[in-house]
PDB file of C-alpha atoms and ligand atoms in Angstrom:
ATOM      1  CA  UNK A   1     -19.524  76.902 -79.634  1.00 73.00           C
ATOM      2  CA  UNK A   2     -18.691  74.962 -76.457  1.00 82.00           C
ATOM      3  CA  UNK A   3     -19.482  76.699 -73.191  1.00 95.00           C
ATOM      4  CA  UNK A   4     -16.577  76.325 -70.777  1.00 98.00           C
ATOM      5  CA  UNK A   5     -16.358  77.768 -67.267  1.00 98.00           C
ATOM      6  CA  UNK A   6     -12.900  77.292 -65.843  1.00 98.00           C
ATOM      7  CA  UNK A   7     -13.602  77.080 -62.155  1.00 98.00           C
ATOM      8  CA  UNK A   8     -11.359  77.210 -59.087  1.00 99.00           C
ATOM      9  CA  UNK A   9     -12.216  75.595 -55.775  1.00 99.00           C
ATOM     10  CA  UNK A  10     -10.565  77.998 -53.335  1.00 99.00           C
ATOM     11  CA  UNK A  11     -10.167  75.848 -50.247  1.00 99.00           C
ATOM     12  CA  UNK A  12      -9.211  77.604 -47.004  1.00 99.00           C
ATOM     13  CA  UNK A  13      -7.212  76.189 -44.151  1.00 98.00           C
ATOM     14  CA  UNK A  14      -8.298  77.084 -40.631  1.00 98.00           C
ATOM     15  CA  UNK A  15      -9.179  80.645 -39.627  1.00 98.00           C
ATOM     16  CA  UNK A  16      -8.280  81.320 -35.996  1.00 98.00           C
ATOM     17  CA  UNK A  17     -10.731  83.313 -33.899  1.00 98.00           C
ATOM     18  CA  UNK A  18      -7.993  85.893 -33.425  1.00 98.00           C
ATOM     19  CA  UNK A  19      -7.539  86.412 -37.189  1.00 98.00           C
ATOM     20  CA  UNK A  20      -8.837  89.762 -38.466  1.00 98.00           C
ATOM     21  CA  UNK A  21     -11.149  90.168 -41.473  1.00 98.00           C
ATOM     22  CA  UNK A  22      -8.280  91.983 -43.188  1.00 98.00           C
ATOM     23  CA  UNK A  23      -5.979  88.976 -42.755  1.00 98.00           C
ATOM     24  CA  UNK A  24      -8.621  86.587 -44.068  1.00 98.00           C
ATOM     25  CA  UNK A  25      -9.433  88.786 -47.060  1.00 98.00           C
ATOM     26  CA  UNK A  26      -5.703  88.867 -47.892  1.00 98.00           C
ATOM     27  CA  UNK A  27      -5.754  85.024 -47.996  1.00 99.00           C
ATOM     28  CA  UNK A  28      -8.864  85.036 -50.208  1.00 99.00           C
ATOM     29  CA  UNK A  29      -7.152  87.501 -52.533  1.00 99.00           C
ATOM     30  CA  UNK A  30      -4.040  85.290 -52.758  1.00 99.00           C
ATOM     31  CA  UNK A  31      -6.271  82.365 -53.804  1.00 99.00           C
ATOM     32  CA  UNK A  32      -8.037  84.598 -56.326  1.00 98.00           C
ATOM     33  CA  UNK A  33      -4.713  85.685 -57.856  1.00 98.00           C
ATOM     34  CA  UNK A  34      -3.717  82.023 -58.178  1.00 98.00           C
ATOM     35  CA  UNK A  35      -7.049  81.207 -59.831  1.00 98.00           C
ATOM     36  CA  UNK A  36      -6.629  84.134 -62.217  1.00 98.00           C
ATOM     37  CA  UNK A  37      -3.089  83.019 -63.103  1.00 98.00           C
ATOM     38  CA  UNK A  38      -4.614  79.654 -64.042  1.00 98.00           C
ATOM     39  CA  UNK A  39      -7.133  81.241 -66.375  1.00 98.00           C
ATOM     40  CA  UNK A  40     -10.181  80.791 -64.140  1.00 98.00           C
ATOM     41  CA  UNK A  41     -13.503  82.520 -64.774  1.00 98.00           C
ATOM     42  CA  UNK A  42     -14.785  81.896 -61.262  1.00 98.00           C
ATOM     43  CA  UNK A  43     -13.511  80.952 -57.796  1.00 99.00           C
ATOM     44  CA  UNK A  44     -15.663  79.239 -55.176  1.00 99.00           C
ATOM     45  CA  UNK A  45     -14.823  79.888 -51.507  1.00 99.00           C
ATOM     46  CA  UNK A  46     -16.120  78.021 -48.435  1.00 99.00           C
ATOM     47  CA  UNK A  47     -19.117  78.592 -46.154  1.00 99.00           C
ATOM     48  CA  UNK A  48     -18.597  81.330 -43.506  1.00 99.00           C
ATOM     49  CA  UNK A  49     -15.306  82.131 -45.201  1.00 99.00           C
ATOM     50  CA  UNK A  50     -14.503  85.320 -43.282  1.00 98.00           C
ATOM     51  CA  UNK A  51     -14.280  83.975 -39.712  1.00 98.00           C
ATOM     52  CA  UNK A  52     -13.705  80.904 -37.636  1.00 98.00           C
ATOM     53  CA  UNK A  53     -16.666  78.470 -37.535  1.00 98.00           C
ATOM     54  CA  UNK A  54     -18.249  80.223 -34.521  1.00 98.00           C
ATOM     55  CA  UNK A  55     -21.377  77.980 -34.095  1.00 98.00           C
ATOM     56  CA  UNK A  56     -19.061  75.574 -32.256  1.00 98.00           C
ATOM     57  CA  UNK A  57     -19.298  77.866 -29.224  1.00 98.00           C
ATOM     58  CA  UNK A  58     -22.198  78.869 -27.009  1.00 98.00           C
ATOM     59  CA  UNK A  59     -22.316  82.623 -26.478  1.00 98.00           C
ATOM     60  CA  UNK A  60     -24.846  84.383 -24.260  1.00 96.00           C
ATOM     61  CA  UNK A  61     -23.912  87.898 -25.268  1.00 97.00           C
ATOM     62  CA  UNK A  62     -25.543  88.794 -28.606  1.00 97.00           C
ATOM     63  CA  UNK A  63     -22.944  91.525 -29.183  1.00 98.00           C
ATOM     64  CA  UNK A  64     -20.223  88.863 -29.069  1.00 98.00           C
ATOM     65  CA  UNK A  65     -22.108  86.719 -31.604  1.00 98.00           C
ATOM     66  CA  UNK A  66     -22.689  89.682 -33.879  1.00 98.00           C
ATOM     67  CA  UNK A  67     -18.952  90.268 -34.251  1.00 98.00           C
ATOM     68  CA  UNK A  68     -18.928  87.293 -36.617  1.00 98.00           C
ATOM     69  CA  UNK A  69     -21.595  88.846 -38.882  1.00 98.00           C
ATOM     70  CA  UNK A  70     -21.331  91.244 -41.842  1.00 98.00           C
ATOM     71  CA  UNK A  71     -23.757  94.171 -41.920  1.00 98.00           C
ATOM     72  CA  UNK A  72     -22.872  95.164 -45.477  1.00 98.00           C
ATOM     73  CA  UNK A  73     -21.473  93.337 -48.493  1.00 98.00           C
ATOM     74  CA  UNK A  74     -19.134  94.559 -49.740  1.00 98.00           C
ATOM     75  CA  UNK A  75     -18.105  96.192 -46.463  1.00 98.00           C
ATOM     76  CA  UNK A  76     -14.954  98.107 -45.585  1.00 97.00           C
ATOM     77  CA  UNK A  77     -12.839  94.943 -45.203  1.00 97.00           C
ATOM     78  CA  UNK A  78     -14.288  92.934 -48.105  1.00 98.00           C
ATOM     79  CA  UNK A  79     -14.269  95.753 -50.696  1.00 98.00           C
ATOM     80  CA  UNK A  80     -10.695  94.839 -51.705  1.00 98.00           C
ATOM     81  CA  UNK A  81     -11.830  91.354 -52.799  1.00 98.00           C
ATOM     82  CA  UNK A  82     -14.533  92.843 -55.023  1.00 98.00           C
ATOM     83  CA  UNK A  83     -12.002  95.309 -56.465  1.00 98.00           C
ATOM     84  CA  UNK A  84      -9.552  92.520 -57.267  1.00 98.00           C
ATOM     85  CA  UNK A  85     -12.326  90.474 -58.883  1.00 98.00           C
ATOM     86  CA  UNK A  86     -13.170  93.375 -61.178  1.00 98.00           C
ATOM     87  CA  UNK A  87      -9.491  94.003 -61.962  1.00 98.00           C
ATOM     88  CA  UNK A  88      -8.909  90.319 -62.843  1.00 98.00           C
ATOM     89  CA  UNK A  89     -12.291  89.841 -64.510  1.00 98.00           C
ATOM     90  CA  UNK A  90     -12.992  86.840 -62.295  1.00 98.00           C
ATOM     91  CA  UNK A  91     -16.227  85.996 -60.473  1.00 98.00           C
ATOM     92  CA  UNK A  92     -16.626  84.420 -57.033  1.00 99.00           C
ATOM     93  CA  UNK A  93     -18.925  82.577 -54.625  1.00 99.00           C
ATOM     94  CA  UNK A  94     -18.421  83.655 -51.019  1.00 99.00           C
ATOM     95  CA  UNK A  95     -20.046  82.361 -47.834  1.00 99.00           C
ATOM     96  CA  UNK A  96     -20.468  84.670 -44.824  1.00 99.00           C
ATOM     97  CA  UNK A  97     -22.708  85.369 -41.828  1.00 99.00           C
ATOM     98  CA  UNK A  98     -25.219  88.050 -42.839  1.00 98.00           C
ATOM     99  CA  UNK A  99     -26.961  90.456 -40.456  1.00 98.00           C
ATOM    100  CA  UNK A 100     -29.722  92.458 -42.050  1.00 98.00           C
ATOM    101  CA  UNK A 101     -32.513  94.687 -40.742  1.00 98.00           C
ATOM    102  CA  UNK A 102     -35.861  94.526 -42.516  1.00 96.00           C
ATOM    103  CA  UNK A 103     -38.831  96.574 -41.357  1.00 97.00           C
ATOM    104  CA  UNK A 104     -37.020  97.200 -38.086  1.00 98.00           C
ATOM    105  CA  UNK A 105     -36.440  93.481 -37.440  1.00 98.00           C
ATOM    106  CA  UNK A 106     -32.946  91.994 -37.281  1.00 98.00           C
ATOM    107  CA  UNK A 107     -32.373  88.819 -39.293  1.00 98.00           C
ATOM    108  CA  UNK A 108     -29.282  86.637 -39.274  1.00 98.00           C
ATOM    109  CA  UNK A 109     -28.574  84.200 -42.103  1.00 98.00           C
ATOM    110  CA  UNK A 110     -25.832  81.815 -43.191  1.00 99.00           C
ATOM    111  CA  UNK A 111     -25.447  83.303 -46.673  1.00 99.00           C
ATOM    112  CA  UNK A 112     -23.568  82.948 -49.939  1.00 98.00           C
ATOM    113  CA  UNK A 113     -23.331  85.384 -52.824  1.00 98.00           C
ATOM    114  CA  UNK A 114     -22.358  85.011 -56.449  1.00 98.00           C
ATOM    115  CA  UNK A 115     -20.335  87.916 -57.818  1.00 98.00           C
ATOM    116  CA  UNK A 116     -19.780  88.362 -61.555  1.00 98.00           C
ATOM    117  CA  UNK A 117     -16.588  89.416 -63.358  1.00 98.00           C
ATOM    118  CA  UNK A 118     -17.469  93.104 -62.964  1.00 98.00           C
ATOM    119  CA  UNK A 119     -17.588  92.770 -59.175  1.00 98.00           C
ATOM    120  CA  UNK A 120     -21.411  92.987 -59.030  1.00 98.00           C
ATOM    121  CA  UNK A 121     -23.468  90.676 -56.792  1.00 98.00           C
ATOM    122  CA  UNK A 122     -25.754  88.740 -59.151  1.00 98.00           C
ATOM    123  CA  UNK A 123     -27.299  86.244 -56.711  1.00 98.00           C
ATOM    124  CA  UNK A 124     -27.714  85.662 -52.987  1.00 98.00           C
ATOM    125  CA  UNK A 125     -28.619  82.395 -51.262  1.00 98.00           C
ATOM    126  CA  UNK A 126     -29.483  81.911 -47.575  1.00 98.00           C
ATOM    127  CA  UNK A 127     -28.877  78.429 -46.139  1.00 98.00           C
ATOM    128  CA  UNK A 128     -32.020  76.330 -45.894  1.00 98.00           C
ATOM    129  CA  UNK A 129     -30.887  73.201 -44.021  1.00 98.00           C
ATOM    130  CA  UNK A 130     -29.430  74.450 -40.739  1.00 98.00           C
ATOM    131  CA  UNK A 131     -27.922  71.497 -38.856  1.00 98.00           C
ATOM    132  CA  UNK A 132     -27.187  71.076 -35.179  1.00 97.00           C
ATOM    133  CA  UNK A 133     -29.233  72.235 -32.218  1.00 98.00           C
ATOM    134  CA  UNK A 134     -30.793  75.322 -30.646  1.00 98.00           C
ATOM    135  CA  UNK A 135     -29.946  74.997 -26.973  1.00 98.00           C
ATOM    136  CA  UNK A 136     -26.586  74.785 -25.223  1.00 98.00           C
ATOM    137  CA  UNK A 137     -25.695  71.099 -24.787  1.00 97.00           C
ATOM    138  CA  UNK A 138     -22.771  71.063 -22.333  1.00 96.00           C
ATOM    139  CA  UNK A 139     -22.239  67.274 -22.679  1.00 96.00           C
ATOM    140  CA  UNK A 140     -20.793  67.914 -26.165  1.00 95.00           C
ATOM    141  CA  UNK A 141     -17.061  68.652 -26.479  1.00 93.00           C
ATOM    142  CA  UNK A 142     -18.113  71.416 -28.857  1.00 96.00           C
ATOM    143  CA  UNK A 143     -21.443  72.834 -29.958  1.00 97.00           C
ATOM    144  CA  UNK A 144     -23.124  73.055 -33.363  1.00 97.00           C
ATOM    145  CA  UNK A 145     -25.476  76.002 -32.771  1.00 98.00           C
ATOM    146  CA  UNK A 146     -26.445  76.962 -36.310  1.00 98.00           C
ATOM    147  CA  UNK A 147     -30.122  76.557 -35.408  1.00 98.00           C
ATOM    148  CA  UNK A 148     -29.627  79.128 -32.625  1.00 98.00           C
ATOM    149  CA  UNK A 149     -27.589  81.732 -34.464  1.00 98.00           C
ATOM    150  CA  UNK A 150     -29.282  81.703 -37.895  1.00 98.00           C
ATOM    151  CA  UNK A 151     -32.788  81.602 -39.270  1.00 98.00           C
ATOM    152  CA  UNK A 152     -33.463  79.387 -42.314  1.00 98.00           C
ATOM    153  CA  UNK A 153     -33.296  80.932 -45.762  1.00 97.00           C
ATOM    154  CA  UNK A 154     -35.924  80.937 -48.432  1.00 89.00           C
ATOM    155  CA  UNK A 155     -35.205  78.447 -51.198  1.00 93.00           C
ATOM    156  CA  UNK A 156     -33.065  77.277 -54.101  1.00 98.00           C
ATOM    157  CA  UNK A 157     -33.096  79.588 -57.094  1.00 98.00           C
ATOM    158  CA  UNK A 158     -30.787  79.500 -60.103  1.00 98.00           C
ATOM    159  CA  UNK A 159     -29.112  82.385 -61.917  1.00 98.00           C
ATOM    160  CA  UNK A 160     -28.089  82.904 -65.527  1.00 98.00           C
ATOM    161  CA  UNK A 161     -24.407  83.844 -65.209  1.00 98.00           C
ATOM    162  CA  UNK A 162     -21.005  82.858 -66.638  1.00 98.00           C
ATOM    163  CA  UNK A 163     -22.784  81.650 -69.772  1.00 98.00           C
ATOM    164  CA  UNK A 164     -24.724  78.979 -67.886  1.00 98.00           C
ATOM    165  CA  UNK A 165     -27.305  78.207 -65.212  1.00 98.00           C
ATOM    166  CA  UNK A 166     -25.676  78.562 -61.814  1.00 98.00           C
ATOM    167  CA  UNK A 167     -26.952  77.416 -58.402  1.00 98.00           C
ATOM    168  CA  UNK A 168     -25.785  77.759 -54.811  1.00 99.00           C
ATOM    169  CA  UNK A 169     -26.121  75.691 -51.652  1.00 99.00           C
ATOM    170  CA  UNK A 170     -24.305  75.705 -48.320  1.00 98.00           C
ATOM    171  CA  UNK A 171     -22.735  72.811 -46.415  1.00 98.00           C
ATOM    172  CA  UNK A 172     -25.468  70.644 -44.858  1.00 98.00           C
ATOM    173  CA  UNK A 173     -27.668  71.334 -47.922  1.00 98.00           C
ATOM    174  CA  UNK A 174     -25.330  69.057 -49.870  1.00 98.00           C
ATOM    175  CA  UNK A 175     -26.617  66.008 -47.988  1.00 98.00           C
ATOM    176  CA  UNK A 176     -30.219  66.528 -49.159  1.00 98.00           C
ATOM    177  CA  UNK A 177     -31.331  65.211 -52.541  1.00 98.00           C
ATOM    178  CA  UNK A 178     -34.031  67.924 -52.661  1.00 98.00           C
ATOM    179  CA  UNK A 179     -31.342  70.609 -52.861  1.00 98.00           C
ATOM    180  CA  UNK A 180     -30.042  69.339 -56.196  1.00 98.00           C
ATOM    181  CA  UNK A 181     -33.421  68.288 -57.572  1.00 98.00           C
ATOM    182  CA  UNK A 182     -35.088  71.665 -56.986  1.00 98.00           C
ATOM    183  CA  UNK A 183     -32.234  73.321 -58.878  1.00 98.00           C
ATOM    184  CA  UNK A 184     -32.124  70.455 -61.395  1.00 98.00           C
ATOM    185  CA  UNK A 185     -35.757  71.159 -62.245  1.00 98.00           C
ATOM    186  CA  UNK A 186     -34.667  74.700 -63.121  1.00 98.00           C
ATOM    187  CA  UNK A 187     -31.934  73.386 -65.436  1.00 98.00           C
ATOM    188  CA  UNK A 188     -28.950  73.989 -63.181  1.00 99.00           C
ATOM    189  CA  UNK A 189     -25.570  73.343 -64.819  1.00 99.00           C
ATOM    190  CA  UNK A 190     -23.203  74.144 -61.949  1.00 99.00           C
ATOM    191  CA  UNK A 191     -23.969  73.898 -58.221  1.00 99.00           C
ATOM    192  CA  UNK A 192     -21.498  75.697 -55.935  1.00 99.00           C
ATOM    193  CA  UNK A 193     -21.301  74.594 -52.301  1.00 99.00           C
ATOM    194  CA  UNK A 194     -19.095  75.906 -49.492  1.00 99.00           C
ATOM    195  CA  UNK A 195     -18.757  73.891 -46.289  1.00 98.00           C
ATOM    196  CA  UNK A 196     -17.286  73.621 -42.757  1.00 98.00           C
ATOM    197  CA  UNK A 197     -17.629  70.047 -41.514  1.00 98.00           C
ATOM    198  CA  UNK A 198     -16.257  68.947 -38.146  1.00 96.00           C
ATOM    199  CA  UNK A 199     -14.398  65.620 -38.363  1.00 94.00           C
ATOM    200  CA  UNK A 200     -16.228  64.533 -35.190  1.00 92.00           C
ATOM    201  CA  UNK A 201     -19.997  64.434 -34.844  1.00 86.00           C
ATOM    202  CA  UNK A 202     -20.598  64.140 -31.074  1.00 85.00           C
ATOM    203  CA  UNK A 203     -23.955  62.280 -31.335  1.00 86.00           C
ATOM    204  CA  UNK A 204     -22.518  59.693 -33.791  1.00 86.00           C
ATOM    205  CA  UNK A 205     -18.769  59.148 -33.228  1.00 87.00           C
ATOM    206  CA  UNK A 206     -19.019  55.890 -35.226  1.00 87.00           C
ATOM    207  CA  UNK A 207     -19.592  58.014 -38.345  1.00 85.00           C
ATOM    208  CA  UNK A 208     -16.269  59.858 -38.071  1.00 85.00           C
ATOM    209  CA  UNK A 209     -14.512  57.393 -40.380  1.00 89.00           C
ATOM    210  CA  UNK A 210     -17.296  57.702 -42.953  1.00 94.00           C
ATOM    211  CA  UNK A 211     -17.137  61.494 -43.225  1.00 93.00           C
ATOM    212  CA  UNK A 212     -15.244  61.726 -46.501  1.00 95.00           C
ATOM    213  CA  UNK A 213     -17.172  58.800 -47.981  1.00 96.00           C
ATOM    214  CA  UNK A 214     -20.450  60.611 -47.242  1.00 96.00           C
ATOM    215  CA  UNK A 215     -18.985  63.790 -48.729  1.00 97.00           C
ATOM    216  CA  UNK A 216     -18.294  61.981 -52.012  1.00 98.00           C
ATOM    217  CA  UNK A 217     -21.525  59.995 -51.968  1.00 98.00           C
ATOM    218  CA  UNK A 218     -23.935  62.916 -51.723  1.00 98.00           C
ATOM    219  CA  UNK A 219     -22.217  65.183 -54.207  1.00 98.00           C
ATOM    220  CA  UNK A 220     -21.472  62.515 -56.804  1.00 98.00           C
ATOM    221  CA  UNK A 221     -25.111  61.380 -56.619  1.00 98.00           C
ATOM    222  CA  UNK A 222     -26.405  64.974 -56.763  1.00 99.00           C
ATOM    223  CA  UNK A 223     -24.279  65.718 -59.819  1.00 99.00           C
ATOM    224  CA  UNK A 224     -25.159  62.528 -61.710  1.00 98.00           C
ATOM    225  CA  UNK A 225     -28.883  62.461 -60.917  1.00 98.00           C
ATOM    226  CA  UNK A 226     -29.293  66.057 -62.043  1.00 98.00           C
ATOM    227  CA  UNK A 227     -26.685  66.129 -64.828  1.00 98.00           C
ATOM    228  CA  UNK A 228     -24.829  69.067 -63.320  1.00 99.00           C
ATOM    229  CA  UNK A 229     -21.340  70.087 -62.304  1.00 99.00           C
ATOM    230  CA  UNK A 230     -20.821  70.328 -58.541  1.00 99.00           C
ATOM    231  CA  UNK A 231     -18.023  72.424 -57.038  1.00 99.00           C
ATOM    232  CA  UNK A 232     -17.667  71.883 -53.298  1.00 98.00           C
ATOM    233  CA  UNK A 233     -15.195  73.782 -51.170  1.00 99.00           C
ATOM    234  CA  UNK A 234     -14.089  73.220 -47.585  1.00 98.00           C
ATOM    235  CA  UNK A 235     -12.737  75.299 -44.805  1.00 98.00           C
ATOM    236  CA  UNK A 236     -10.413  72.640 -43.445  1.00 98.00           C
ATOM    237  CA  UNK A 237      -7.811  71.809 -40.846  1.00 98.00           C
ATOM    238  CA  UNK A 238      -7.591  72.287 -37.119  1.00 98.00           C
ATOM    239  CA  UNK A 239      -9.402  75.510 -36.282  1.00 98.00           C
ATOM    240  CA  UNK A 240      -8.982  76.782 -32.725  1.00 97.00           C
ATOM    241  CA  UNK A 241      -8.332  73.153 -31.673  1.00 97.00           C
ATOM    242  CA  UNK A 242     -11.280  71.709 -33.626  1.00 97.00           C
ATOM    243  CA  UNK A 243     -10.598  69.593 -36.755  1.00 97.00           C
ATOM    244  CA  UNK A 244     -12.618  70.259 -39.922  1.00 97.00           C
ATOM    245  CA  UNK A 245     -12.195  67.875 -42.843  1.00 97.00           C
ATOM    246  CA  UNK A 246     -10.981  69.013 -46.274  1.00 98.00           C
ATOM    247  CA  UNK A 247     -11.756  67.017 -49.394  1.00 97.00           C
ATOM    248  CA  UNK A 248     -12.851  69.930 -51.587  1.00 98.00           C
ATOM    249  CA  UNK A 249     -13.827  68.536 -54.960  1.00 98.00           C
ATOM    250  CA  UNK A 250     -15.159  69.162 -58.432  1.00 99.00           C
ATOM    251  CA  UNK A 251     -17.610  66.576 -59.784  1.00 99.00           C
ATOM    252  CA  UNK A 252     -18.643  66.275 -63.425  1.00 98.00           C
ATOM    253  CA  UNK A 253     -22.218  65.631 -64.662  1.00 98.00           C
ATOM    254  CA  UNK A 254     -21.512  61.887 -64.810  1.00 98.00           C
ATOM    255  CA  UNK A 255     -20.810  61.930 -61.088  1.00 98.00           C
ATOM    256  CA  UNK A 256     -17.068  61.482 -61.513  1.00 98.00           C
ATOM    257  CA  UNK A 257     -14.613  63.424 -59.369  1.00 98.00           C
ATOM    258  CA  UNK A 258     -12.334  65.413 -61.664  1.00 98.00           C
ATOM    259  CA  UNK A 259     -10.357  67.298 -58.992  1.00 98.00           C
ATOM    260  CA  UNK A 260      -9.885  66.821 -55.261  1.00 98.00           C
ATOM    261  CA  UNK A 261      -7.910  68.709 -52.601  1.00 98.00           C
ATOM    262  CA  UNK A 262      -4.732  67.097 -51.329  1.00 97.00           C
ATOM    263  CA  UNK A 263      -4.184  69.279 -48.275  1.00 98.00           C
ATOM    264  CA  UNK A 264      -6.127  70.758 -45.388  1.00 98.00           C
ATOM    265  CA  UNK A 265      -4.750  74.235 -46.010  1.00 98.00           C
ATOM    266  CA  UNK A 266      -5.262  77.092 -48.452  1.00 98.00           C
ATOM    267  CA  UNK A 267      -5.304  75.318 -51.840  1.00 98.00           C
ATOM    268  CA  UNK A 268      -6.670  75.986 -55.311  1.00 98.00           C
ATOM    269  CA  UNK A 269      -8.128  73.229 -57.549  1.00 98.00           C
ATOM    270  CA  UNK A 270      -8.776  74.153 -61.163  1.00 98.00           C
ATOM    271  CA  UNK A 271     -10.929  72.468 -63.791  1.00 98.00           C
ATOM    272  CA  UNK A 272     -12.294  73.613 -67.161  1.00 98.00           C
ATOM    273  CA  UNK A 273     -15.980  72.661 -66.908  1.00 98.00           C
ATOM    274  CA  UNK A 274     -17.824  72.128 -70.188  1.00 98.00           C
ATOM    275  CA  UNK A 275     -21.393  73.191 -69.411  1.00 98.00           C
ATOM    276  CA  UNK A 276     -22.579  71.381 -72.539  1.00 98.00           C
ATOM    277  CA  UNK A 277     -21.496  68.134 -70.893  1.00 98.00           C
ATOM    278  CA  UNK A 278     -24.745  68.465 -68.908  1.00 98.00           C
ATOM    279  CA  UNK A 279     -26.887  68.139 -72.050  1.00 98.00           C
ATOM    280  CA  UNK A 280     -26.618  64.384 -72.515  1.00 98.00           C
ATOM    281  CA  UNK A 281     -27.991  63.530 -69.059  1.00 98.00           C
ATOM    282  CA  UNK A 282     -30.633  66.249 -69.187  1.00 98.00           C
ATOM    283  CA  UNK A 283     -31.991  65.021 -72.523  1.00 98.00           C
ATOM    284  CA  UNK A 284     -31.766  61.254 -71.942  1.00 98.00           C
ATOM    285  CA  UNK A 285     -31.922  59.308 -68.672  1.00 98.00           C
ATOM    286  CA  UNK A 286     -32.626  62.406 -66.543  1.00 98.00           C
ATOM    287  CA  UNK A 287     -35.002  64.163 -68.928  1.00 98.00           C
ATOM    288  CA  UNK A 288     -37.330  65.094 -66.079  1.00 98.00           C
ATOM    289  CA  UNK A 289     -40.294  66.115 -68.255  1.00 98.00           C
ATOM    290  CA  UNK A 290     -40.370  62.689 -69.958  1.00 98.00           C
ATOM    291  CA  UNK A 291     -39.445  60.323 -67.146  1.00 98.00           C
ATOM    292  CA  UNK A 292     -40.416  61.670 -63.736  1.00 98.00           C
ATOM    293  CA  UNK A 293     -43.573  60.109 -62.258  1.00 98.00           C
ATOM    294  CA  UNK A 294     -44.753  62.877 -59.978  1.00 98.00           C
ATOM    295  CA  UNK A 295     -48.069  61.125 -59.347  1.00 98.00           C
ATOM    296  CA  UNK A 296     -46.043  58.751 -57.153  1.00 98.00           C
ATOM    297  CA  UNK A 297     -44.102  61.427 -55.285  1.00 98.00           C
ATOM    298  CA  UNK A 298     -47.009  62.778 -53.262  1.00 97.00           C
ATOM    299  CA  UNK A 299     -45.245  62.318 -49.925  1.00 97.00           C
ATOM    300  CA  UNK A 300     -42.517  64.750 -50.943  1.00 93.00           C
TER     301      UNK A 300
HETATM  302  N1  LIG B 401     -21.721  73.642 -41.508  1.00 81.21           N
HETATM  303  C1  LIG B 401     -22.469  72.530 -41.632  1.00 81.21           C
HETATM  304  O1  LIG B 401     -23.580  72.572 -42.126  1.00 81.21           O
HETATM  305  N2  LIG B 401     -21.927  71.386 -41.152  1.00 81.21           N
HETATM  306  C2  LIG B 401     -22.660  70.155 -41.096  1.00 81.21           C
HETATM  307  C3  LIG B 401     -22.235  69.360 -39.930  1.00 81.21           C
HETATM  308  C4  LIG B 401     -23.267  68.365 -39.572  1.00 81.21           C
HETATM  309  S1  LIG B 401     -23.050  67.685 -38.011  1.00 81.21           S
HETATM  310  C5  LIG B 401     -24.065  68.646 -37.021  1.00 81.21           C
HETATM  311  C6  LIG B 401     -22.521  69.305 -42.352  1.00 81.21           C
HETATM  312  O2  LIG B 401     -23.531  68.745 -42.789  1.00 81.21           O
HETATM  313  O3  LIG B 401     -21.423  69.145 -42.889  1.00 81.21           O
END
């Protein structure tokens, strides 16, 4: 019997700094209802999907930074999303800023979770490749302080869920071939990726026009070279005066784009993904056990 996961890419338009968690959760729930009405098993939301993309600002006051973080998941404002998921029997991937205390030490991560149709968290991923810089760089029109506000996560696992092998990554991770290959080696069949990508990169303004090309390039290559579906979802549009590009997409295991966002606002893309479409690549040209030559990969 074919294994289909009908997936929704739940793209978000901008979230203003003044928007409350409650208002954002209401938008996420509207996208989830739309996905459910279209027969989806799963909806993928962006990175840091509960607030504005706060690493664009330099804050000195830790209490101000911590307002963007969640101390519990689900928490009082996000519980409604979990309840709706259970009611609809639909799973979700959600990105958020996580604050956790372990052995008396506070940790802050850029995190995503995978929630199953019963509303239970079945996997958590903490972003590995944190882009940007650590110190305030006033010459920039805006900052990218992920390296200051988060610590790196711990690796790329996969999870048996939705009848397949599911993997998660977050934003900048999508540019690194290692992200897909580490999950590919564990048989991943669907990689979910949320992102927030500024249209402008202050150190390389000449790359602005290549942004969407790079977005396609890395995810189409990652999908094809690892024979996996890739579902990538933006927070897009002009957020507090700062443009983020859209271009959410679903890529099949041949590397072809099967759905792509048309707007920079709240938008749902839907595609029925046949997980068995990954088998051909995994058993032929990208049969890793037969064809990889790890004796020549020592440097990595
Ligand atoms: N959120 C995130 O990881 N954004 C980065 C911007 C890179 S420019 C510092 C990205 O790779 O899309």
